[in-house]
Amino acid sequence: MKYPKVWFITGSSKGLGLTLTQKLLAEGYRVAATSRSLDALKTAVGTEETDYFLPLQVDLAQEQDVQTAIRSVISKFGHLDVVVNNAGYGQQGTFESLTDQEIRTHFDINVFSIFNVLRHAIPHLRKAGSGHIFNISSIGGFKGGYSGWGSYSATKFAVSGLTEALAAEVNPFGISATVVYPGAFRTNFLTKESLAISPNPISAYTKAQASIDRYLELSGKQQGDPEKAADVLIQAAATSNPPLHLFLGPDAYAAANEKIKSVIHDLEKHKDVTLSTSFKE
């Protein structure tokens, strides 16, 4: 085992990514952190590049940028141990109101950027025969019944699904993968820097509007503590048998249980129909 571990974290200039970066550096880990703005990243973290910290300006939607970033990590630290795909943003708007470009841009950052990172990070982990990948989803990527958040849930369900497939794929090489489902944490997720709102709302969708109003009112009052979430990720990376599914927060726990009960109810209620679709032998 190599010490200290080298972490690669996307979306590190704010939110959970920033908290995790700062906590890891304080505990002596080596951290490569990305942001769209290098100055904003160094200002937020509170330090310039050091022997333990590599700040990187990366457009995650551009594969060449990501490839260059991973090469820089290996060049500076010699290896890579933990990858945290944290970058992403919220998109609120009904299916009618969101444009094709808004949705495609949303998927570029929340989903396809993860594929870009995995494509260039996994070969180093596979060569080492070890490593851990955290993909940050959301409770909205497990329970999707939130009016006005269809695009966001779609991206986060994609993150959850790709992580399950990833875990099965890389397990033979000694690599672990964990999909993280945070509930509402007191970060800047519900601020204009991290939340895009459709500029063309349709007045008929009163439930969707009430949903965004409710969440905006929650900003700064969320019960989730990002410091504690960062601690959980660090602890999970240090275990020999980390979870595939990691829910964070009592609200996430409650929502997940509600979804599971709903699925079991439908599964059992319609069991006869489900089992009726096979060829008769």
PDB file of C-alpha atoms in Angstrom, residues 272-279:
ATOM      1  CA  ASP A 272     -48.666 -12.651 -11.636  1.00  0.00           C
ATOM      2  CA  VAL A 273     -48.374 -10.305 -14.603  1.00  0.00           C
ATOM      3  CA  THR A 274     -44.597 -10.186 -14.299  1.00  0.00           C
ATOM      4  CA  LEU A 275     -44.314 -13.971 -14.293  1.00  0.00           C
ATOM      5  CA  SER A 276     -46.861 -14.466 -17.098  1.00  0.00           C
ATOM      6  CA  THR A 277     -44.621 -13.265 -19.911  1.00  0.00           C
ATOM      7  CA  SER A 278     -42.423 -16.341 -20.414  1.00  0.00           C
ATOM      8  CA  PHE A 279     -42.845 -18.986 -23.108  1.00  0.00           C
TER       9      PHE A 279
END
